C-alpha cells in the first residue's frame, strides 16, 4: 500500500508471516509483468499453445499477474471455457425485460466511465446489454441495480473477446462459479463470513456486534462483484489473474478478513463515530489497494485460509455455490444457527494424526459429564465438565485458566495433544450439548480466538475412529483397594499427552488425576490452589526441595510456608512446626510397602539414584 493508505490500514504484528513459505501468490524478485522476456511467461505461452490445463497454468504462473496478451487465454482455461464446445449462448437483439431501461442505463454509465474508443462504444454497449438480458432469461433472474453484474463485466469488456458468446461465457462462468448464492441482505455468505471473523478475531467481531454492523452492510459489493465494484480496473485485472489461478471459491472471504485486519486499528479509533460512518469507511477499503499491495494482500489471505479448519468448505459448499438446488437447504439454515465454526470428526482425527506444525492443530476439550469422559474418551482430549459453569461461574474461570495452562504445556512439549486451535466436543445429544454451547460462548466472550465445536460430538467421533488405541477406557473391576484406578488411567493418559515433563507439569498432572474422581467443589478448590501456587512459584523462582534423610517422612516435597495442593491431612500449623524443628528430629524408620497401602496414597513413582558418574544404584 501507499504510505498514506498504510496510515489508515495497519496490519497487526501477529499477522506477519514469511510469504516465501507460500507456494501460491509468490512473486520472485525482479519479476515485472510488463517484461515479455520473462522465462515463465514464455513457458506459459508455449503451454497454452499446446493446450494445457489449470494445473499446468498454476504450476507455471504461480498466481502471478499476467501480460495482456495471455490474460484472456489463461482466464478461459481457468474457468473451463473450451472453444471446441459450442457456447451456451443464443444471440438475440430482442431486449424486452421489464427492467430493460434500468439495464441500458447502467450499461451506458459503465462504458462511458471506461472512456472506450467511440468507434467501438456502441458495439460494447450492445454486447453487455445482450449478455445481461440472455442471462436473466436463461436463469430466470431479475436484474437489480447494485447486484454486481455490471461490475463483473467491467474488466471483461477490456479483453479482446471474439464475440458476444465468448463474453457471455466469461461472465456466466465467473458469476456461477465464484459468486455465492443468496447475496441479499442477511444472506448465508455473510453469516459464514461472520463465523470466519469470529474464529480469527473475536474481539473485532464483538465490536461489530455491539455496533450492530453486519457483514452485508459493508461487504455486499465485495461479494457480489468479486471486488470489481470496489477496486480500480488495473487492480482488479491483476487480482483476478491470481484469483482464477488459485481457483478457491471461498478465497473471497479470506481476502475480506485481510481487509478487516488492515482496518482494525482504525475501527477502534472510530468507536465513538456513527454506525453509518463506520460502514462507509469499511465499504471503501478495497479502493485503497494498489497493484504493489496485491502480493502481500493475497499471501495474507492464503495464510488465513491455511490456518482455518477446512471441513466448513464441504459443510456449506452446496448452499453457497451449488446451482442445482435453488432452495435454501438444511445446511444453509444451520449457518444462521451455528454459534461458532464447526469442525468434522474426520478433520479432527486427521489433523492430530498427521502431527507436525503445518496446518491446523487442535487442542480438543471434551465437555461431556465426568462419568462419560472417565468411561471412554479420545486419548488426546482434555476434560472440562460443562456443569461446573452452571454451579459456580466465577470458579469456572479458574478451571478455564488451568485448561489454558495445560494447552500451553502441550504445545511447548510438542505433544500430539497440543494445538493452538480449541475444539469443544459434547456428547452429540442436544439435551447435554446445550451446556457445551454455553461453555463455547464463555470462551468467545473472553475474546479467545481459534474456537470451534466438533460436529456431532463424541458420538460421531467414536464412529469415525478406526484405531482402537486412540480411545482411552477406564480400567474394569475397580475395587475399594484400588479406588484411584480411574484417576491413574487419566494420569497415564495425560503423561502420554505431555511427554516433556517438568516440575510444574508433574504437579498439574497430579492435580488433574486427583480432581477427576472428586466432586465439582473439590475440583474448583484444587484448581484454584494450583493456579495461586503456580503464580507464586513463577514470581519467586524457588529451588525445589527434594527428599533427604533429615526430612520427616510424611511431609515430602513440601516447601517452607507453602500450602500443599494435594495433601489430604495435616494443617498449616503442622507445617510450620515441622519446618522449625526438623533439625532436632531423628529420622523415622518405616516400612515402604506399608505406605503403599495407605488410603491417602495418591500415586507412587519408581525411582533410581544416579551418582556423579551417571551410574545407577538400587533405591
Coordinates of C-alpha atoms in Angstrom, one line a residue:
X1 CA 0.0 0.0 0.0
X2 CA 1.0 3.6 -0.4
X3 CA 2.3 5.4 2.8
X4 CA -0.9 7.4 3.0
X5 CA -3.1 4.3 2.9
X6 CA -0.9 2.4 5.5
X7 CA -1.7 5.1 8.0
X8 CA -5.4 4.0 7.8
X9 CA -4.8 0.3 7.3
X10 CA -2.1 -1.0 9.7
X11 CA -1.7 -4.8 9.9
X12 CA -1.1 -6.2 13.4
X13 CA 2.3 -7.7 14.2
X14 CA 0.7 -11.1 14.9
X15 CA -0.3 -11.4 11.3
X16 CA 3.2 -11.1 9.9
X17 CA 4.3 -14.2 8.0
X18 CA 7.1 -15.3 5.7
X19 CA 5.5 -15.1 2.3
X20 CA 8.4 -17.1 0.8
X21 CA 6.8 -20.1 2.5
X22 CA 3.7 -19.8 0.3
X23 CA 3.6 -21.7 -2.9
X24 CA 0.7 -19.6 -4.2
X25 CA 0.8 -15.8 -4.8
X26 CA 4.6 -15.9 -4.8
X27 CA 6.4 -13.4 -7.0
X28 CA 10.1 -13.7 -7.5
X29 CA 12.3 -10.7 -7.0
X30 CA 12.7 -8.8 -10.2
X31 CA 9.5 -10.1 -11.8
X32 CA 7.9 -7.4 -14.0
X33 CA 4.6 -8.2 -15.6
X34 CA 5.4 -5.8 -18.4
X35 CA 8.6 -7.7 -19.3
X36 CA 7.6 -10.1 -22.1
X37 CA 11.0 -11.7 -22.0
X38 CA 10.5 -13.3 -18.6
X39 CA 11.1 -17.0 -18.8
X40 CA 7.9 -18.1 -17.1
X41 CA 5.8 -16.0 -19.4
X42 CA 7.4 -17.7 -22.5
X43 CA 6.9 -21.1 -20.8
X44 CA 3.2 -20.3 -20.1
X45 CA 2.7 -19.1 -23.7
X46 CA 4.0 -22.4 -25.1
X47 CA 1.9 -24.4 -22.7
X48 CA -1.2 -22.5 -23.8
X49 CA -0.4 -23.2 -27.4
X50 CA -0.1 -26.9 -26.7
X51 CA -3.4 -26.9 -24.8
X52 CA -2.6 -27.1 -21.1
X53 CA -5.0 -27.4 -18.1
X54 CA -5.5 -25.4 -14.9
X55 CA -2.8 -27.4 -13.0
X56 CA -0.2 -26.6 -15.6
X57 CA -1.1 -22.9 -15.5
X58 CA -0.9 -22.8 -11.7
X59 CA 2.4 -24.6 -11.7
X60 CA 4.0 -22.2 -14.2
X61 CA 2.2 -19.0 -13.3
X62 CA 2.2 -19.4 -9.5
X63 CA -0.8 -17.0 -9.4
X64 CA 1.3 -14.1 -10.7
X65 CA -0.1 -11.2 -12.7
X66 CA -0.3 -11.9 -16.4
X67 CA 0.5 -9.9 -19.6
X68 CA -2.4 -8.5 -21.6
X69 CA -1.8 -10.9 -24.5
X70 CA -2.1 -14.0 -22.2
X71 CA -4.9 -12.9 -19.9
X72 CA -7.9 -14.0 -22.0
X73 CA -6.5 -17.4 -22.8
X74 CA -5.4 -18.1 -19.2
X75 CA -8.8 -17.0 -17.8
X76 CA -10.7 -19.2 -20.2
X77 CA -8.6 -22.2 -19.2
X78 CA -9.0 -21.5 -15.5
X79 CA -12.8 -21.0 -16.0
X80 CA -13.0 -24.2 -18.0
X81 CA -14.2 -22.5 -21.2
X82 CA -13.5 -24.7 -24.1
X83 CA -13.5 -23.3 -27.7
X84 CA -14.2 -26.8 -29.1
X85 CA -17.6 -26.9 -27.5
X86 CA -20.4 -24.6 -28.6
X87 CA -21.0 -21.8 -26.3
X88 CA -24.3 -21.9 -24.3
X89 CA -25.5 -18.7 -25.8
X90 CA -28.2 -17.8 -28.3
X91 CA -27.7 -14.4 -29.8
X92 CA -30.7 -12.1 -29.9
X93 CA -31.4 -8.4 -30.3
X94 CA -34.8 -8.7 -28.5
X95 CA -34.4 -6.6 -25.4
X96 CA -37.8 -6.9 -23.7
X97 CA -37.3 -7.4 -20.0
X98 CA -39.3 -5.3 -17.6
X99 CA -36.1 -3.9 -16.2
X100 CA -34.6 -3.3 -19.6
X101 CA -34.4 0.5 -19.2
X102 CA -32.5 0.1 -16.0
X103 CA -30.1 -2.3 -17.6
X104 CA -29.5 0.1 -20.5
X105 CA -28.9 3.0 -18.1
X106 CA -26.3 1.1 -16.2
X107 CA -24.6 -0.1 -19.3
X108 CA -24.2 3.4 -20.7
X109 CA -22.8 4.6 -17.4
X110 CA -20.3 1.7 -17.4
X111 CA -19.0 2.2 -20.9
X112 CA -18.6 5.9 -20.7
X113 CA -16.7 5.6 -17.4
X114 CA -14.1 3.5 -19.1
X115 CA -13.6 6.1 -21.9
X116 CA -13.7 3.5 -24.6
X117 CA -13.0 4.5 -28.2
X118 CA -16.1 5.9 -29.8
X119 CA -15.8 3.6 -32.8
X120 CA -16.5 0.6 -30.6
X121 CA -18.5 2.2 -27.8
X122 CA -21.9 1.4 -29.4
X123 CA -21.0 -2.3 -30.0
X124 CA -19.7 -2.7 -26.5
X125 CA -22.9 -1.3 -25.1
X126 CA -24.9 -3.7 -27.2
X127 CA -22.8 -6.7 -26.2
X128 CA -23.2 -6.0 -22.5
X129 CA -26.9 -5.5 -22.7
X130 CA -27.3 -8.7 -24.8
X131 CA -25.3 -10.7 -22.3
X132 CA -27.2 -9.5 -19.3
X133 CA -30.6 -9.9 -21.0
X134 CA -29.8 -13.5 -22.1
X135 CA -28.5 -14.4 -18.6
X136 CA -31.7 -13.1 -17.0
X137 CA -33.9 -15.2 -19.3
X138 CA -31.8 -18.3 -19.1
X139 CA -31.6 -18.4 -15.3
X140 CA -34.9 -16.7 -14.6
X141 CA -33.1 -13.9 -12.8
X142 CA -34.2 -10.3 -12.3
X143 CA -31.7 -7.6 -12.9
X144 CA -31.4 -5.1 -10.0
X145 CA -29.3 -2.0 -9.5
X146 CA -26.2 -2.7 -7.5
X147 CA -26.4 -6.5 -7.9
X148 CA -22.7 -6.6 -9.1
X149 CA -23.3 -7.8 -12.6
X150 CA -22.2 -4.5 -14.3
X151 CA -19.1 -4.5 -12.1
X152 CA -18.2 -8.1 -13.2
X153 CA -18.5 -7.1 -16.8
X154 CA -16.2 -4.0 -16.4
X155 CA -12.9 -5.9 -16.6
X156 CA -14.3 -8.4 -19.1
X157 CA -15.1 -5.8 -21.9
X158 CA -11.4 -4.7 -21.8
X159 CA -10.4 -8.2 -23.0
X160 CA -10.1 -9.0 -26.7
X161 CA -13.0 -11.4 -26.7
X162 CA -14.0 -12.5 -30.2
X163 CA -17.8 -12.3 -29.9
X164 CA -20.8 -12.0 -27.6
X165 CA -20.9 -15.7 -27.0
X166 CA -17.4 -15.6 -25.6
X167 CA -18.1 -12.6 -23.4
X168 CA -21.3 -14.3 -22.1
X169 CA -19.3 -17.5 -21.2
X170 CA -16.8 -15.5 -19.3
X171 CA -19.5 -13.6 -17.4
X172 CA -21.7 -16.7 -16.7
X173 CA -18.8 -18.8 -15.5
X174 CA -17.4 -16.2 -13.1
X175 CA -20.8 -15.5 -11.7
X176 CA -21.9 -19.1 -11.4
X177 CA -18.6 -20.4 -10.1
X178 CA -17.4 -17.6 -7.8
X179 CA -20.3 -15.5 -6.7
X180 CA -22.2 -17.0 -3.8
X181 CA -25.9 -17.6 -3.9
X182 CA -28.2 -15.7 -1.6
X183 CA -26.2 -12.5 -1.6
X184 CA -29.1 -10.4 -0.5
X185 CA -29.2 -8.7 2.9
X186 CA -28.7 -11.1 5.8
X187 CA -27.8 -13.8 3.3
X188 CA -25.9 -17.0 4.1
X189 CA -22.5 -15.8 2.7
X190 CA -22.4 -13.0 5.2
X191 CA -23.2 -15.3 8.1
X192 CA -20.4 -17.6 7.1
X193 CA -18.1 -14.7 6.9
X194 CA -19.0 -13.6 10.4
X195 CA -18.2 -17.1 11.6
X196 CA -14.7 -16.9 10.0
X197 CA -14.2 -13.4 11.5
X198 CA -15.3 -14.8 14.9
X199 CA -12.8 -17.6 14.6
X200 CA -9.8 -15.4 13.8
X201 CA -10.6 -12.2 15.6
X202 CA -13.5 -12.5 18.2
X203 CA -12.6 -9.0 19.6
X204 CA -13.3 -7.3 16.2
X205 CA -16.4 -9.5 15.7
X206 CA -17.7 -8.4 19.1
X207 CA -17.0 -4.8 18.2
X208 CA -19.2 -5.1 15.1
X209 CA -21.9 -7.0 17.0
X210 CA -22.0 -4.2 19.6
X211 CA -22.4 -1.6 16.9
X212 CA -25.0 -3.8 15.1
X213 CA -22.8 -3.7 11.9
X214 CA -23.5 -6.8 9.9
X215 CA -21.1 -8.0 7.1
X216 CA -23.7 -7.5 4.4
X217 CA -23.8 -3.8 5.2
X218 CA -20.2 -3.2 4.2
X219 CA -19.2 -6.3 2.2
X220 CA -22.1 -6.9 -0.1
X221 CA -20.4 -5.2 -3.1
X222 CA -17.2 -7.2 -2.4
X223 CA -19.0 -10.5 -2.5
X224 CA -21.4 -9.7 -5.4
X225 CA -18.8 -8.4 -7.8
X226 CA -15.7 -10.3 -6.7
X227 CA -14.2 -6.9 -5.6
X228 CA -14.6 -5.5 -9.1
X229 CA -17.1 -2.9 -7.8
X230 CA -14.6 -1.6 -5.2
X231 CA -11.2 -1.8 -6.8
X232 CA -9.7 0.2 -9.7
X233 CA -9.7 -1.5 -13.1
X234 CA -5.9 -2.2 -13.2
X235 CA -6.0 -3.7 -9.7
X236 CA -8.9 -6.0 -10.4
X237 CA -7.3 -7.3 -13.6
X238 CA -4.2 -8.3 -11.7
X239 CA -6.2 -9.6 -8.7
X240 CA -8.3 -11.8 -10.9
X241 CA -5.2 -13.1 -12.6
X242 CA -4.1 -14.7 -9.3
X243 CA -7.7 -15.5 -8.1
X244 CA -8.6 -17.6 -11.1
X245 CA -5.3 -19.5 -11.0
X246 CA -5.8 -20.2 -7.3
X247 CA -9.3 -21.4 -8.1
X248 CA -10.6 -21.3 -4.5
X249 CA -14.3 -20.4 -4.3
X250 CA -14.1 -19.5 -0.6
X251 CA -11.0 -17.3 -1.1
X252 CA -13.2 -14.2 -1.3
X253 CA -13.9 -14.5 2.4
X254 CA -10.2 -14.6 3.4
X255 CA -9.4 -11.6 1.3
X256 CA -12.2 -9.8 3.2
X257 CA -10.6 -10.9 6.5
X258 CA -7.3 -9.3 5.5
X259 CA -9.2 -6.0 4.6
X260 CA -10.7 -6.0 8.1
X261 CA -7.3 -6.7 9.7
X262 CA -5.9 -3.7 7.8
X263 CA -8.8 -1.6 9.1
X264 CA -8.9 -2.9 12.7
X265 CA -6.9 -0.2 14.4
X266 CA -8.9 2.5 12.6
X267 CA -12.1 0.8 13.5
X268 CA -11.3 1.0 17.2
X269 CA -10.4 4.7 16.8
X270 CA -13.8 5.2 15.3
X271 CA -15.6 3.6 18.2
X272 CA -17.4 6.8 19.0
X273 CA -18.5 7.5 15.4
X274 CA -21.9 6.9 14.0
X275 CA -22.7 3.4 12.6
X276 CA -23.2 4.7 9.0
X277 CA -19.8 6.5 9.0
X278 CA -18.0 3.3 10.0
X279 CA -19.9 1.3 7.3
X280 CA -19.0 3.8 4.7
X281 CA -15.3 3.7 5.6
X282 CA -15.2 -0.1 5.6
X283 CA -17.1 -0.5 2.3
X284 CA -14.4 1.7 0.5
X285 CA -11.5 -0.3 2.0
X286 CA -10.6 -2.2 -1.2
X287 CA -10.3 1.1 -3.2
X288 CA -7.1 1.8 -1.3
X289 CA -5.4 -1.2 -2.8
X290 CA -2.7 -0.8 -5.4
X291 CA -1.0 -3.3 -7.7
X292 CA 2.0 -3.2 -5.4
X293 CA -0.2 -4.4 -2.5
X294 CA -1.6 -7.5 -4.2
X295 CA 1.2 -9.9 -3.4
X296 CA 1.0 -9.3 0.4
X297 CA -2.8 -9.0 0.2
X298 CA -3.2 -12.4 -1.3
X299 CA -0.4 -14.1 0.7
X300 CA -2.0 -13.0 3.9
X301 CA -5.4 -14.2 2.7
X302 CA -3.8 -17.6 1.9
X303 CA -2.3 -17.6 5.4
X304 CA -5.8 -17.2 6.9
X305 CA -7.1 -19.9 4.6
X306 CA -4.5 -22.4 5.6
X307 CA -5.0 -21.5 9.3
X308 CA -8.7 -22.3 9.2
X309 CA -10.5 -25.6 9.6
X310 CA -11.2 -27.0 6.2
X311 CA -14.3 -29.0 6.8
X312 CA -16.6 -25.9 6.7
X313 CA -16.0 -25.9 2.9
X314 CA -17.7 -29.2 2.4
X315 CA -20.3 -28.4 5.0
X316 CA -21.5 -25.2 3.4
X317 CA -20.5 -25.6 -0.3
X318 CA -23.9 -26.8 -1.6
X319 CA -25.8 -23.9 0.0
X320 CA -23.4 -21.3 -1.3
X321 CA -22.3 -22.5 -4.8
X322 CA -24.5 -25.4 -5.9
X323 CA -26.6 -24.3 -8.9
X324 CA -28.8 -27.4 -8.9
X325 CA -30.7 -26.6 -5.7
X326 CA -32.5 -23.3 -5.8
X327 CA -34.0 -23.7 -2.4
X328 CA -32.4 -22.9 1.0
X329 CA -31.1 -26.3 2.2
X330 CA -31.0 -27.5 5.8
X331 CA -27.2 -26.8 5.8
X332 CA -27.8 -23.3 4.8
X333 CA -30.2 -22.8 7.6
X334 CA -27.6 -24.2 10.0
X335 CA -25.3 -21.3 9.2
X336 CA -27.8 -19.0 10.8
X337 CA -27.9 -21.1 14.0
X338 CA -24.2 -22.0 14.3
X339 CA -22.6 -20.5 17.4
X340 CA -19.0 -20.9 16.0
X341 CA -17.2 -22.6 13.2
X342 CA -18.0 -26.4 13.1
X343 CA -15.2 -29.0 12.6
X344 CA -15.9 -32.5 11.3
X345 CA -14.8 -35.6 13.3
X346 CA -12.7 -36.7 10.3
X347 CA -10.7 -33.5 10.2
X348 CA -10.1 -33.6 14.0
X349 CA -8.7 -37.1 13.7
X350 CA -6.6 -36.4 10.6
X351 CA -5.1 -33.2 12.0
X352 CA -3.7 -34.8 15.2
X353 CA -2.6 -38.0 13.5
X354 CA -0.5 -36.1 10.9
X355 CA 1.4 -34.3 13.6
X356 CA 3.9 -31.6 12.8
X357 CA 3.4 -27.8 12.9
X358 CA 1.8 -27.2 9.5
X359 CA -1.9 -26.5 9.1
X360 CA -4.4 -26.5 11.9
X361 CA -3.5 -28.3 15.1
X362 CA -6.3 -28.9 17.6
X363 CA -6.5 -28.9 21.4
X364 CA -9.6 -31.0 22.0
X365 CA -11.7 -30.2 25.0
X366 CA -14.2 -32.9 26.0
X367 CA -17.1 -31.2 27.7
X368 CA -19.2 -34.3 28.5
X369 CA -20.1 -35.2 32.0
X370 CA -17.2 -36.6 34.1
X371 CA -18.6 -40.1 34.2
X372 CA -18.9 -40.3 30.4
X373 CA -15.3 -38.9 29.9
X374 CA -13.9 -41.3 32.5
X375 CA -15.6 -44.2 30.9
X376 CA -14.3 -43.6 27.4
X377 CA -12.6 -40.7 25.6
X378 CA -10.2 -39.7 22.8
X379 CA -6.7 -40.2 24.1
X380 CA -5.7 -36.6 23.2
X381 CA -8.8 -34.9 24.6
X382 CA -8.7 -32.9 27.9
X383 CA -11.8 -32.8 30.1
X384 CA -13.8 -29.7 31.1
X385 CA -17.2 -30.5 32.7
X386 CA -19.7 -28.0 31.4
X387 CA -21.8 -28.4 34.5
X388 CA -19.2 -26.5 36.5
X389 CA -20.2 -23.4 34.6
X390 CA -23.7 -23.6 35.9
X391 CA -22.8 -24.4 39.5
X392 CA -20.3 -21.5 40.0
X393 CA -19.4 -19.3 37.0
X394 CA -16.7 -17.4 39.0
X395 CA -14.8 -20.6 40.0
X396 CA -15.3 -22.0 36.5
X397 CA -13.0 -19.2 35.3
X398 CA -10.2 -20.7 37.4
X399 CA -10.8 -24.1 35.8
X400 CA -10.5 -22.5 32.4
X401 CA -7.2 -20.8 33.3
X402 CA -5.9 -24.2 34.3
X403 CA -7.1 -25.7 31.0
X404 CA -5.3 -23.0 29.0
X405 CA -2.2 -23.7 31.0
X406 CA -2.4 -27.3 30.0
X407 CA -2.8 -26.2 26.4
X408 CA 0.4 -24.1 26.7
X409 CA 2.3 -27.0 28.2
X410 CA 1.1 -29.4 25.5
X411 CA 2.2 -27.0 22.7
X412 CA 5.6 -26.4 24.3
X413 CA 6.1 -30.1 24.8
X414 CA 5.4 -30.8 21.2
X415 CA 2.7 -33.2 22.2
X416 CA 0.2 -34.7 19.7
X417 CA -2.5 -33.3 22.1
X418 CA -1.2 -29.8 21.7
X419 CA -2.6 -27.2 19.3
X420 CA -3.5 -23.5 19.2
X421 CA -7.0 -24.2 17.9
X422 CA -9.5 -25.1 20.6
X423 CA -12.2 -27.5 19.6
X424 CA -15.0 -28.2 22.1
X425 CA -16.8 -31.6 21.9
X426 CA -20.0 -32.6 23.5
X427 CA -21.8 -36.0 23.6
X428 CA -23.8 -35.4 20.4
X429 CA -27.1 -35.3 22.3
X430 CA -28.9 -32.0 22.2
X431 CA -30.0 -32.1 25.8
X432 CA -26.4 -32.3 27.1
X433 CA -24.8 -30.2 24.3
X434 CA -26.7 -27.1 25.1
X435 CA -24.4 -26.7 28.1
X436 CA -21.4 -27.2 25.8
X437 CA -22.6 -24.2 23.8
X438 CA -22.7 -22.2 27.0
X439 CA -19.0 -23.1 27.5
X440 CA -18.1 -22.1 24.0
X441 CA -19.9 -18.8 24.5
X442 CA -17.9 -18.2 27.6
X443 CA -14.6 -18.6 25.7
X444 CA -15.8 -16.3 22.9
X445 CA -16.8 -13.7 25.4
X446 CA -13.1 -13.8 26.6
X447 CA -12.1 -13.0 23.0
X448 CA -10.2 -16.3 22.8
X449 CA -9.6 -16.9 19.1
X450 CA -9.5 -20.2 17.2
X451 CA -12.6 -21.6 18.9
X452 CA -14.6 -24.3 17.2
X453 CA -17.1 -27.1 18.0
X454 CA -16.9 -30.7 16.9
X455 CA -19.8 -31.6 14.6
X456 CA -21.9 -34.4 16.0
X457 CA -19.9 -34.6 19.3
X458 CA -18.3 -37.7 20.7
X459 CA -20.9 -40.0 19.3
X460 CA -19.9 -39.2 15.7
X461 CA -16.2 -39.1 16.6
X462 CA -16.3 -42.6 18.1
X463 CA -17.8 -44.0 14.9
X464 CA -15.1 -42.4 12.8
X465 CA -12.2 -43.8 14.8
X466 CA -10.7 -46.9 13.2
X467 CA -7.7 -47.4 15.5
X468 CA -8.9 -48.7 19.0
X469 CA -5.7 -47.4 20.6
X470 CA -7.0 -43.8 20.1
X471 CA -9.7 -44.4 22.8
X472 CA -8.8 -44.4 26.5
X473 CA -11.1 -46.5 28.6
X474 CA -11.5 -46.9 32.4
X475 CA -9.9 -50.0 34.0
X476 CA -12.5 -52.7 34.6
X477 CA -13.3 -54.3 38.0
X478 CA -12.4 -51.3 40.1
X479 CA -12.3 -52.3 43.8
X480 CA -12.1 -50.4 47.1
X481 CA -8.4 -51.3 47.5
X482 CA -7.7 -49.7 44.1
X483 CA -10.2 -46.8 44.2
X484 CA -7.8 -44.5 42.3
X485 CA -7.6 -46.7 39.2
X486 CA -9.6 -44.3 37.1
X487 CA -7.5 -41.4 38.3
X488 CA -4.4 -43.3 37.5
X489 CA -5.6 -44.1 34.0
X490 CA -6.3 -40.4 33.4
X491 CA -2.9 -39.6 34.9
X492 CA -1.1 -42.0 32.5
X493 CA -3.2 -40.6 29.6
X494 CA -2.1 -37.1 30.3
X495 CA 1.6 -38.1 30.7
X496 CA 1.3 -39.5 27.2
X497 CA -0.1 -36.2 26.0
X498 CA 2.7 -34.2 27.6
X499 CA 5.9 -36.2 27.1
X500 CA 8.1 -33.4 28.2
X501 CA 7.5 -33.2 32.0
X502 CA 9.0 -30.6 34.3
X503 CA 8.2 -30.0 38.0
X504 CA 5.1 -27.8 37.4
X505 CA 3.8 -30.1 34.6
X506 CA 4.0 -33.0 37.1
X507 CA 2.1 -31.0 39.7
X508 CA -0.5 -30.2 37.1
X509 CA -0.9 -33.9 36.1
X510 CA -1.3 -34.9 39.8
X511 CA -3.9 -32.2 40.3
X512 CA -5.9 -33.4 37.2
X513 CA -5.8 -37.1 38.1
X514 CA -6.9 -36.4 41.7
X515 CA -9.6 -34.0 40.6
X516 CA -11.1 -36.4 38.0
X517 CA -12.5 -38.6 40.8
X518 CA -13.7 -35.8 43.1
X519 CA -16.8 -33.7 43.3
X520 CA -17.0 -30.5 41.4
X521 CA -16.4 -28.4 44.5
X522 CA -13.1 -30.2 45.2
X523 CA -12.1 -29.7 41.5
X524 CA -12.6 -26.0 41.9
X525 CA -10.6 -25.8 45.1
X526 CA -7.7 -27.8 43.8
X527 CA -7.5 -25.8 40.5
X528 CA -7.7 -22.5 42.4
X529 CA -4.9 -23.6 44.7
X530 CA -2.8 -24.8 41.8
X531 CA -3.1 -21.5 39.9
X532 CA -2.2 -19.5 43.0
X533 CA 0.8 -21.6 43.9
X534 CA 2.0 -21.6 40.2
X535 CA 1.9 -17.9 40.1
X536 CA 3.8 -17.6 43.4
X537 CA 6.4 -20.1 42.1
X538 CA 7.0 -18.3 38.9
X539 CA 7.4 -15.0 40.6
X540 CA 9.9 -16.1 43.2
X541 CA 11.8 -18.9 41.4
X542 CA 12.5 -21.0 44.4
X543 CA 14.6 -24.1 44.2
X544 CA 12.6 -27.3 44.6
X545 CA 13.5 -29.2 47.7
X546 CA 13.9 -32.9 47.2
X547 CA 13.9 -35.8 49.6
X548 CA 16.7 -36.1 52.2
X549 CA 17.2 -38.2 55.2
X550 CA 16.6 -35.2 57.5
X551 CA 13.1 -34.7 56.3
X552 CA 10.0 -36.0 58.1
X553 CA 8.6 -38.9 56.1
X554 CA 5.0 -37.5 56.0
X555 CA 6.0 -34.1 54.6
X556 CA 7.8 -35.0 51.4
X557 CA 8.3 -32.3 48.7
X558 CA 6.8 -29.5 50.9
X559 CA 8.3 -26.0 50.7
X560 CA 8.6 -23.8 53.7
X561 CA 5.4 -21.8 54.3
X562 CA 3.9 -23.3 51.2
X563 CA 0.3 -24.7 51.3
X564 CA 0.0 -28.2 50.0
X565 CA -2.2 -28.6 47.0
X566 CA -2.7 -32.3 47.3
X567 CA -2.4 -33.2 51.0
X568 CA -5.4 -34.9 52.4
X569 CA -4.5 -34.5 56.1
X570 CA -2.4 -32.2 58.3
X571 CA -2.7 -28.4 58.5
X572 CA -0.5 -25.3 58.1
X573 CA 0.4 -25.2 61.8
X574 CA 1.9 -28.7 61.5
X575 CA 3.9 -27.5 58.5
X576 CA 5.4 -24.6 60.5
X577 CA 6.2 -26.8 63.5
X578 CA 7.9 -29.3 61.2
X579 CA 9.9 -26.7 59.4
X580 CA 11.2 -25.1 62.7
X581 CA 12.0 -28.3 64.5
X582 CA 13.0 -30.7 61.7
X583 CA 16.7 -30.4 62.6
X584 CA 16.0 -31.8 66.1
X585 CA 14.0 -34.8 64.8
X586 CA 15.6 -38.1 64.2
X587 CA 14.8 -40.0 61.0
X588 CA 11.8 -42.2 61.3
X589 CA 12.1 -45.8 60.1
X590 CA 9.1 -47.0 58.2
X591 CA 8.0 -50.0 56.0
X592 CA 7.8 -48.6 52.5
X593 CA 5.4 -51.3 51.3
X594 CA 3.0 -50.5 54.1
X595 CA 3.0 -46.9 52.9
X596 CA 1.9 -48.0 49.5
X597 CA -1.3 -49.4 51.1
X598 CA -2.3 -46.2 52.9
X599 CA -5.7 -44.7 51.9
X600 CA -4.2 -41.2 51.5
X601 CA -1.6 -42.5 49.0
X602 CA -2.3 -40.9 45.6
X603 CA 0.4 -42.4 43.5
X604 CA 3.9 -44.0 43.7
X605 CA 6.8 -43.4 41.4
X606 CA 9.6 -46.0 40.9
X607 CA 12.9 -44.1 41.2
X608 CA 16.6 -44.8 40.7
X609 CA 19.6 -42.9 42.2
X610 CA 22.2 -41.5 39.8
X611 CA 25.7 -40.6 41.2
X612 CA 28.1 -38.1 39.8
X613 CA 29.4 -40.7 37.4
X614 CA 25.9 -41.2 36.0
X615 CA 25.8 -44.8 37.5
X616 CA 22.5 -46.1 38.9
X617 CA 22.1 -47.6 42.3
X618 CA 19.3 -49.5 43.9
X619 CA 16.7 -47.4 45.6

